[in-house]
Amino acid sequence: MEVAARMKSIPPYVFAQIGKKAKALADQGVDIINLGIGAPDQPTPRHIVDAMHEAIEKPANHKYPPFGGLPEYKKAACEWVKKRFNVEMDPATECTSLIGGKEGLHHLIMAYIDKGDICLVPDPAYPVYQTSTIIAGGTPHYMPLLPENDFQIDFNAIPAAVADKAKLLIMNYPNNPTAGIADLAFFEKAVAFCKKHDIVLCHDNSYSEMAWDGHKPPSIFQVKGAKDIAIELHTLSKSFNMTGWRIGFAIGNPQIVKALADIKSNVDTDVFAAIQYAGIAGFEGPREHIDFCNKLYIERRDLCIKRLSELGWDVKPNKATFYMWLRVPPGMTSEEFCNTMLNTAGIVVPPGSAYGPGGEGFFRMSLCTDKDRLSEAFDRMQKHSITYEMGKTPVK
Ligand SMILES: Cc1ncc(COP(=O)(O)O)c(C=O)c1O
């Protein structure tokens, strides 16, 4: 029962692997603190849950939903986009529903990448960009995200021959895993680059609402002319604490949106209608829960900065996302450090190398855990002498 050759070309999904290791320790009775997960810990807001209750009672919603999303859902999504970013999208032709951002990314890549095609992906990055490119038979070309460039892509560093051959460029700001941010001036460069080289530009705006300290993440469509070449993916997972519900949407160039919707109509039958009505309640409801969650993330970030600096880390406060992208102690690899954290302190943190070769030397800590548990994690690090200087002594 030989699996397809493509199965051998894809690395195992890193979070599943980490989960397995952590579970094995938990089964032995270790109290694991998981700082690896990128999912809001707070529940879905009440008004969204109530809308779901109401919608699920209606038999009409028990049927197959229309391909591409309910017109009401797409209208509400586009109105939210207009209110939030002041950009106009036609719900009928410039918007399609998604079963979450991950699904949208995979199918967009399948719609544009053929065998041998180049997809420009950031390094480090959310692993799906690379993996789905490989599944499609394409070749990912890494665009390094360097601390000295504030984790922004340097378009001048992409060789012209690669740029001319590339079909798709994926970028994501606010960024997972680096927490890097971008402003409109950067987005203008991205649009100009993709236009010059005839590349479809996909902006993954999954963390658009998770920002503070004066940063308000823009949409790529705030750049004049972006609609000629771009698509932007949004998920309700992070903005509305709806990770398990599996719902998102894509907006942008009608041809690109249609290509994505066409491939989707062949392989999935869209989002359960009741969940789309719950999504509408999210778009139309109050924003207080977003501010509430962001306040929690800021408090946790500040606690992490205080405790990490006591342990020798020099940390720059992140202005967006619930991730901290931290250097591993000099003298250790990312994996060595993360194994030490798990095996000696029972703390799960993913190694930076799991997000691409450019992530080597870093690890990611998420802020989706309450302050008591975070404090407990730092107490354990202190107890086991896990400090920024630890790599200078031999690791046992
Ligand atoms: C950058 C980025 N894009 C997309 C996703 C996918 O989110 P979902 O499939 O829950 O919408 C994630 C999830 O962590 C992410 O970090």
Short mmCIF file of C-alpha atoms and ligand atoms in Angstrom, two decimals:
data_model
loop_
_atom_site.label_atom_id
_atom_site.label_comp_id
_atom_site.label_asym_id
_atom_site.label_seq_id
_atom_site.Cartn_x
_atom_site.Cartn_y
_atom_site.Cartn_z
CA MET A 1 0.00 0.00 0.00
CA GLU A 2 2.51 2.54 -1.27
CA VAL A 3 1.61 6.17 -0.67
CA ALA A 4 1.99 8.73 -3.46
CA ALA A 5 5.49 10.05 -4.07
CA ARG A 6 4.43 13.55 -2.94
CA MET A 7 3.86 12.19 0.58
CA LYS A 8 7.61 11.57 0.83
CA SER A 9 8.45 15.12 -0.18
CA ILE A 10 6.48 16.83 2.58
CA PRO A 11 7.91 17.23 6.07
CA PRO A 12 5.68 16.08 8.94
CA TYR A 13 3.49 18.94 10.25
CA VAL A 14 5.64 20.38 13.01
CA PHE A 15 2.84 21.08 15.49
CA ALA A 16 1.55 17.52 15.25
CA GLN A 17 5.08 16.28 16.03
CA ILE A 18 5.53 18.60 19.00
CA GLY A 19 2.08 17.62 20.25
CA LYS A 20 3.06 13.94 20.13
CA LYS A 21 6.24 14.52 22.16
CA ALA A 22 4.39 16.61 24.72
CA LYS A 23 1.62 14.02 25.00
CA ALA A 24 4.12 11.26 25.63
CA LEU A 25 5.54 13.26 28.55
CA ALA A 26 2.07 14.18 29.84
CA ASP A 27 1.16 10.47 29.77
CA GLN A 28 4.14 9.90 32.09
CA GLY A 29 2.60 12.42 34.51
CA VAL A 30 4.64 15.52 33.55
CA ASP A 31 2.67 18.76 33.94
CA ILE A 32 3.25 20.26 30.49
CA ILE A 33 3.00 24.02 29.90
CA ASN A 34 2.28 24.50 26.22
CA LEU A 35 3.61 27.82 24.96
CA GLY A 36 3.65 26.51 21.41
CA ILE A 37 0.05 26.93 20.36
CA GLY A 38 -1.06 29.88 18.25
CA ALA A 39 -4.75 29.85 19.14
CA PRO A 40 -6.65 32.37 21.28
CA ASP A 41 -7.31 30.96 24.76
CA GLN A 42 -10.44 33.07 25.30
CA PRO A 43 -13.81 31.65 24.17
CA THR A 44 -15.70 32.80 21.09
CA PRO A 45 -17.68 35.97 22.02
CA ARG A 46 -21.22 35.38 23.31
CA HIS A 47 -23.03 37.21 20.47
CA ILE A 48 -21.37 34.91 17.92
CA VAL A 49 -22.29 31.76 19.86
CA ASP A 50 -25.88 33.03 20.22
CA ALA A 51 -26.12 33.66 16.46
CA MET A 52 -24.98 30.07 15.88
CA HIS A 53 -27.71 28.75 18.23
CA GLU A 54 -30.33 30.67 16.32
CA ALA A 55 -29.02 29.68 12.88
CA ILE A 56 -28.70 25.99 13.67
CA GLU A 57 -32.41 25.82 14.57
CA LYS A 58 -33.36 26.75 10.99
CA PRO A 59 -33.76 23.69 8.71
CA ALA A 60 -32.79 25.78 5.66
CA ASN A 61 -29.30 26.00 7.12
CA HIS A 62 -28.98 22.22 7.32
CA LYS A 63 -28.63 21.92 3.55
CA TYR A 64 -25.53 22.30 1.39
CA PRO A 65 -24.51 25.94 1.46
CA PRO A 66 -23.98 27.72 -1.89
CA PHE A 67 -20.50 27.44 -3.43
CA GLY A 68 -18.34 30.44 -2.60
CA GLY A 69 -20.33 31.38 0.47
CA LEU A 70 -23.78 32.77 1.35
CA PRO A 71 -24.36 36.15 -0.33
CA GLU A 72 -25.19 37.56 3.14
CA TYR A 73 -21.87 36.31 4.50
CA LYS A 74 -19.83 37.81 1.67
CA LYS A 75 -21.76 41.09 1.93
CA ALA A 76 -21.06 41.31 5.69
CA ALA A 77 -17.38 40.43 5.14
CA CYS A 78 -17.00 43.16 2.51
CA GLU A 79 -18.80 45.69 4.71
CA TRP A 80 -16.42 44.82 7.57
CA VAL A 81 -13.46 45.27 5.22
CA LYS A 82 -14.85 48.65 4.10
CA LYS A 83 -15.33 49.78 7.71
CA ARG A 84 -11.95 48.50 8.89
CA PHE A 85 -9.67 49.33 5.92
CA ASN A 86 -11.78 51.69 3.81
CA VAL A 87 -11.45 49.47 0.75
CA GLU A 88 -14.31 48.54 -1.60
CA MET A 89 -14.92 44.93 -2.62
CA ASP A 90 -17.81 43.55 -4.67
CA PRO A 91 -19.20 40.64 -2.60
CA ALA A 92 -20.35 38.81 -5.74
CA THR A 93 -17.07 38.79 -7.66
CA GLU A 94 -14.30 39.93 -5.32
CA CYS A 95 -14.95 37.79 -2.25
CA THR A 96 -15.18 34.09 -1.50
CA SER A 97 -15.68 32.22 1.76
CA LEU A 98 -12.96 29.95 3.15
CA ILE A 99 -12.93 27.03 5.55
CA GLY A 100 -10.23 28.97 7.41
CA GLY A 101 -7.02 30.54 6.17
CA LYS A 102 -5.10 27.26 5.97
CA GLU A 103 -7.56 25.80 3.50
CA GLY A 104 -7.60 29.02 1.47
CA LEU A 105 -3.81 29.11 1.24
CA HIS A 106 -3.57 25.50 0.13
CA HIS A 107 -6.15 25.87 -2.59
CA LEU A 108 -4.80 29.19 -3.82
CA ILE A 109 -1.41 27.52 -4.24
CA MET A 110 -3.05 24.57 -6.03
CA ALA A 111 -4.80 27.04 -8.33
CA TYR A 112 -1.58 28.83 -9.36
CA ILE A 113 1.37 26.49 -8.93
CA ASP A 114 2.09 23.75 -11.48
CA LYS A 115 4.94 21.27 -11.49
CA GLY A 116 8.22 23.18 -11.62
CA ASP A 117 6.69 26.61 -10.87
CA ILE A 118 8.29 28.91 -8.33
CA CYS A 119 6.37 30.23 -5.34
CA LEU A 120 8.12 32.99 -3.38
CA VAL A 121 7.68 32.32 0.33
CA PRO A 122 9.05 34.13 3.38
CA ASP A 123 11.62 32.34 5.53
CA PRO A 124 10.77 31.76 8.35
CA ALA A 125 7.04 31.39 7.69
CA TYR A 126 3.79 29.64 8.50
CA PRO A 127 4.74 26.16 7.18
CA VAL A 128 1.72 25.73 4.87
CA TYR A 129 3.12 28.16 2.25
CA GLN A 130 6.06 25.89 1.64
CA THR A 131 4.37 22.54 2.14
CA SER A 132 1.43 23.24 -0.17
CA THR A 133 3.85 24.48 -2.84
CA ILE A 134 5.67 21.16 -2.60
CA ILE A 135 2.39 19.23 -2.70
CA ALA A 136 1.51 21.15 -5.89
CA GLY A 137 4.84 20.03 -7.40
CA GLY A 138 6.29 23.54 -7.28
CA THR A 139 9.48 24.90 -5.80
CA PRO A 140 9.45 27.31 -2.87
CA HIS A 141 12.01 30.10 -3.17
CA TYR A 142 12.81 31.54 0.24
CA MET A 143 12.72 35.27 0.89
CA PRO A 144 14.67 35.71 4.15
CA LEU A 145 13.03 37.71 6.96
CA LEU A 146 15.97 39.18 8.82
CA PRO A 147 15.96 40.96 12.20
CA GLU A 148 18.14 43.72 10.71
CA ASN A 149 15.35 44.41 8.16
CA ASP A 150 12.66 44.31 10.87
CA PHE A 151 11.59 40.99 9.36
CA GLN A 152 10.42 42.66 6.14
CA ILE A 153 11.09 41.05 2.75
CA ASP A 154 13.95 42.61 0.77
CA PHE A 155 12.57 42.49 -2.77
CA ASN A 156 15.92 43.67 -4.19
CA ALA A 157 17.53 40.47 -2.90
CA ILE A 158 15.33 38.24 -5.11
CA PRO A 159 17.36 37.28 -8.22
CA ALA A 160 15.74 38.72 -11.37
CA ALA A 161 15.66 35.29 -13.07
CA VAL A 162 13.75 33.85 -10.08
CA ALA A 163 11.37 36.81 -9.99
CA ASP A 164 10.63 36.50 -13.71
CA LYS A 165 9.85 32.80 -13.38
CA ALA A 166 7.84 33.03 -10.12
CA LYS A 167 4.06 32.77 -10.36
CA LEU A 168 2.99 33.51 -6.81
CA LEU A 169 4.38 35.48 -3.86
CA ILE A 170 2.98 34.95 -0.37
CA MET A 171 3.58 37.36 2.47
CA ASN A 172 2.05 37.87 5.90
CA TYR A 173 2.03 41.00 8.11
CA PRO A 174 1.58 41.11 11.07
CA ASN A 175 3.83 38.11 10.78
CA ASN A 176 3.82 34.61 12.16
CA PRO A 177 6.32 33.61 13.54
CA THR A 178 8.47 36.78 13.82
CA ALA A 179 5.75 39.25 14.93
CA GLY A 180 7.19 41.60 12.30
CA ILE A 181 4.88 44.35 11.06
CA ALA A 182 4.62 46.32 7.83
CA ASP A 183 3.22 49.67 6.78
CA LEU A 184 1.74 50.87 3.51
CA ALA A 185 5.13 51.99 2.17
CA PHE A 186 6.31 48.35 2.37
CA PHE A 187 3.09 47.10 0.78
CA GLU A 188 3.60 49.56 -2.10
CA LYS A 189 7.00 47.98 -2.76
CA ALA A 190 5.43 44.51 -2.75
CA VAL A 191 2.74 45.52 -5.25
CA ALA A 192 5.26 47.25 -7.54
CA PHE A 193 7.54 44.18 -7.45
CA CYS A 194 4.74 41.74 -8.28
CA LYS A 195 3.41 43.96 -11.07
CA LYS A 196 6.87 44.31 -12.59
CA HIS A 197 7.39 40.54 -12.65
CA ASP A 198 3.79 39.50 -13.37
CA ILE A 199 3.36 37.62 -10.09
CA VAL A 200 0.13 36.95 -8.19
CA LEU A 201 0.50 38.55 -4.75
CA CYS A 202 -1.17 36.81 -1.82
CA HIS A 203 -1.25 38.73 1.43
CA ASP A 204 -2.14 36.59 4.43
CA ASN A 205 -3.73 39.09 6.82
CA SER A 206 -4.58 36.56 9.55
CA TYR A 207 -3.43 38.84 12.39
CA SER A 208 -4.93 42.13 11.17
CA GLU A 209 -6.81 42.80 14.43
CA MET A 210 -4.12 41.68 16.84
CA ALA A 211 -2.02 44.84 17.12
CA TRP A 212 -1.32 47.63 19.62
CA ASP A 213 1.16 50.32 20.68
CA GLY A 214 -0.06 52.58 17.86
CA HIS A 215 0.15 49.99 15.05
CA LYS A 216 -2.97 49.46 12.92
CA PRO A 217 -2.24 46.77 10.32
CA PRO A 218 -3.25 47.83 6.81
CA SER A 219 -4.82 45.80 4.01
CA ILE A 220 -2.83 45.30 0.80
CA PHE A 221 -5.79 46.91 -0.99
CA GLN A 222 -5.02 50.25 0.59
CA VAL A 223 -2.28 50.37 -2.06
CA LYS A 224 -3.55 51.90 -5.30
CA GLY A 225 -3.66 49.32 -8.09
CA ALA A 226 -3.20 46.30 -5.77
CA LYS A 227 -6.45 44.82 -7.03
CA ASP A 228 -4.80 44.27 -10.44
CA ILE A 229 -2.65 41.47 -9.03
CA ALA A 230 -3.50 40.68 -5.39
CA ILE A 231 -5.66 38.55 -3.16
CA GLU A 232 -5.86 38.90 0.63
CA LEU A 233 -6.81 36.12 3.01
CA HIS A 234 -8.63 36.76 6.28
CA THR A 235 -9.56 34.30 8.98
CA LEU A 236 -12.08 34.60 11.78
CA SER A 237 -9.89 32.24 13.84
CA LYS A 238 -7.81 34.97 15.45
CA SER A 239 -9.92 38.13 15.07
CA PHE A 240 -13.06 36.54 16.52
CA ASN A 241 -11.58 33.70 18.60
CA MET A 242 -13.15 31.16 16.21
CA THR A 243 -10.26 28.76 15.56
CA GLY A 244 -12.35 25.59 15.81
CA TRP A 245 -15.22 26.89 13.71
CA ARG A 246 -13.16 26.90 10.48
CA ILE A 247 -14.22 30.06 8.70
CA GLY A 248 -12.50 32.83 6.78
CA PHE A 249 -12.72 34.72 3.49
CA ALA A 250 -10.60 35.94 0.62
CA ILE A 251 -10.96 39.27 -1.17
CA GLY A 252 -9.32 40.81 -4.20
CA ASN A 253 -8.79 40.56 -7.91
CA PRO A 254 -11.89 38.89 -9.41
CA GLN A 255 -9.92 36.49 -11.61
CA ILE A 256 -7.79 35.28 -8.69
CA VAL A 257 -10.83 35.02 -6.40
CA LYS A 258 -12.63 33.03 -9.12
CA ALA A 259 -9.68 30.66 -9.60
CA LEU A 260 -9.65 29.96 -5.86
CA ALA A 261 -13.43 29.53 -5.71
CA ASP A 262 -13.38 27.23 -8.78
CA ILE A 263 -10.84 24.85 -7.31
CA LYS A 264 -12.66 24.88 -3.98
CA SER A 265 -16.00 24.03 -5.59
CA ASN A 266 -14.39 20.84 -6.88
CA VAL A 267 -12.99 19.66 -3.58
CA ASP A 268 -15.14 21.09 -0.77
CA THR A 269 -18.72 22.14 -0.27
CA ASP A 270 -18.09 25.31 1.66
CA VAL A 271 -18.69 26.37 5.25
CA PHE A 272 -21.76 25.10 7.17
CA ALA A 273 -24.37 27.88 6.70
CA ALA A 274 -25.01 28.25 10.45
CA ILE A 275 -21.30 28.98 10.95
CA GLN A 276 -21.47 31.62 8.22
CA TYR A 277 -24.35 33.30 10.11
CA ALA A 278 -22.22 33.19 13.26
CA GLY A 279 -19.44 34.85 11.22
CA ILE A 280 -21.88 37.60 10.17
CA ALA A 281 -22.59 38.24 13.87
CA GLY A 282 -18.83 38.63 14.32
CA PHE A 283 -18.51 41.17 11.51
CA GLU A 284 -21.54 43.16 12.64
CA GLY A 285 -21.04 42.88 16.39
CA PRO A 286 -19.11 45.04 18.84
CA ARG A 287 -15.31 45.19 18.77
CA GLU A 288 -14.89 45.17 22.56
CA HIS A 289 -13.76 41.54 22.70
CA ILE A 290 -10.91 42.33 20.32
CA ASP A 291 -9.72 45.16 22.58
CA PHE A 292 -10.19 42.92 25.62
CA CYS A 293 -8.05 40.12 24.14
CA ASN A 294 -5.39 42.54 22.90
CA LYS A 295 -5.14 43.96 26.42
CA LEU A 296 -4.57 40.44 27.74
CA TYR A 297 -1.83 39.81 25.15
CA ILE A 298 -0.10 43.08 26.04
CA GLU A 299 -0.16 42.24 29.77
CA ARG A 300 1.26 38.77 29.07
CA ARG A 301 3.88 40.18 26.70
CA ASP A 302 5.02 42.63 29.37
CA LEU A 303 5.24 39.84 31.93
CA CYS A 304 7.30 37.75 29.48
CA ILE A 305 9.65 40.64 28.74
CA LYS A 306 10.23 41.24 32.48
CA ARG A 307 10.87 37.59 33.29
CA LEU A 308 12.93 36.90 30.14
CA SER A 309 15.17 39.89 30.78
CA GLU A 310 15.78 38.57 34.31
CA LEU A 311 16.95 35.37 32.61
CA GLY A 312 19.32 37.31 30.34
CA TRP A 313 17.25 37.79 27.18
CA ASP A 314 17.22 41.12 25.36
CA VAL A 315 13.63 41.35 24.11
CA LYS A 316 12.07 43.93 21.78
CA PRO A 317 8.34 44.34 22.58
CA ASN A 318 6.17 42.98 19.77
CA LYS A 319 3.51 45.41 18.51
CA ALA A 320 1.33 42.72 16.97
CA THR A 321 0.43 39.01 17.04
CA PHE A 322 0.49 36.77 20.09
CA TYR A 323 4.01 35.55 19.32
CA MET A 324 7.41 36.41 20.72
CA TRP A 325 10.29 35.51 18.42
CA LEU A 326 13.31 34.99 20.62
CA ARG A 327 16.93 34.08 20.08
CA VAL A 328 18.06 30.75 21.53
CA PRO A 329 21.07 30.88 23.85
CA PRO A 330 24.31 31.24 21.85
CA GLY A 331 26.00 27.87 21.40
CA MET A 332 22.74 25.91 21.07
CA THR A 333 20.63 25.02 18.04
CA SER A 334 16.93 25.83 18.07
CA GLU A 335 16.07 22.18 18.43
CA GLU A 336 18.55 21.59 21.26
CA PHE A 337 17.10 24.51 23.19
CA CYS A 338 13.47 23.47 22.65
CA ASN A 339 14.27 19.88 23.67
CA THR A 340 15.91 21.23 26.83
CA MET A 341 12.83 23.33 27.59
CA LEU A 342 10.57 20.29 27.16
CA ASN A 343 12.69 17.63 28.81
CA THR A 344 13.92 19.62 31.81
CA ALA A 345 11.12 22.13 32.44
CA GLY A 346 8.09 20.53 30.75
CA ILE A 347 7.61 23.61 28.56
CA VAL A 348 6.62 23.29 24.91
CA VAL A 349 8.04 25.92 22.56
CA PRO A 350 8.53 25.30 18.84
CA PRO A 351 12.05 25.64 17.41
CA GLY A 352 12.49 28.46 14.90
CA SER A 353 13.90 25.95 12.41
CA ALA A 354 10.40 24.44 12.14
CA TYR A 355 9.38 27.57 10.23
CA GLY A 356 12.15 27.29 7.65
CA PRO A 357 15.96 27.37 7.63
CA GLY A 358 15.91 31.11 8.39
CA GLY A 359 14.30 30.33 11.75
CA GLU A 360 17.42 28.56 13.01
CA GLY A 361 18.76 30.35 16.08
CA PHE A 362 15.28 31.35 17.27
CA PHE A 363 12.31 29.88 19.12
CA ARG A 364 8.71 31.04 19.28
CA MET A 365 6.80 31.65 22.49
CA SER A 366 3.08 32.29 22.26
CA LEU A 367 1.03 34.51 24.55
CA CYS A 368 -2.09 32.33 24.54
CA THR A 369 -1.63 31.16 28.14
CA ASP A 370 -2.74 32.99 31.28
CA LYS A 371 -0.31 34.96 33.43
CA ASP A 372 -0.23 32.39 36.26
CA ARG A 373 0.85 29.61 33.91
CA LEU A 374 3.35 31.91 32.18
CA SER A 375 4.82 32.81 35.58
CA GLU A 376 5.03 29.11 36.41
CA ALA A 377 6.94 28.54 33.14
CA PHE A 378 9.47 31.24 34.01
CA ASP A 379 9.81 29.92 37.58
CA ARG A 380 10.68 26.53 36.09
CA MET A 381 13.21 28.07 33.70
CA GLN A 382 14.82 29.85 36.63
CA LYS A 383 14.83 26.69 38.74
CA HIS A 384 16.50 24.67 35.99
CA SER A 385 18.97 27.47 35.09
CA ILE A 386 17.55 27.86 31.59
CA THR A 387 19.04 31.26 30.84
CA TYR A 388 20.30 33.10 27.78
CA GLU A 389 23.84 32.26 28.91
CA MET A 390 23.24 28.52 29.31
CA GLY A 391 24.56 27.58 25.86
CA LYS A 392 28.02 28.68 26.90
CA THR A 393 28.28 25.70 29.24
CA PRO A 394 28.10 22.18 27.78
CA VAL A 395 24.49 20.97 27.37
CA LYS A 396 23.83 17.65 29.06
C1 LIG B 1 0.09 33.18 9.21
C2 LIG B 1 -1.09 32.27 9.32
N1 LIG B 1 -1.88 32.10 8.27
C3 LIG B 1 -2.94 31.29 8.31
C4 LIG B 1 -3.25 30.60 9.45
C5 LIG B 1 -4.43 29.67 9.40
O1 LIG B 1 -5.45 29.98 10.27
P1 LIG B 1 -6.86 29.28 10.13
O2 LIG B 1 -6.75 28.11 9.22
O3 LIG B 1 -7.25 28.90 11.50
O4 LIG B 1 -7.77 30.32 9.55
C6 LIG B 1 -2.45 30.72 10.58
C7 LIG B 1 -2.73 29.95 11.81
O5 LIG B 1 -1.99 29.91 12.76
C8 LIG B 1 -1.35 31.59 10.51
O6 LIG B 1 -0.52 31.77 11.57
#
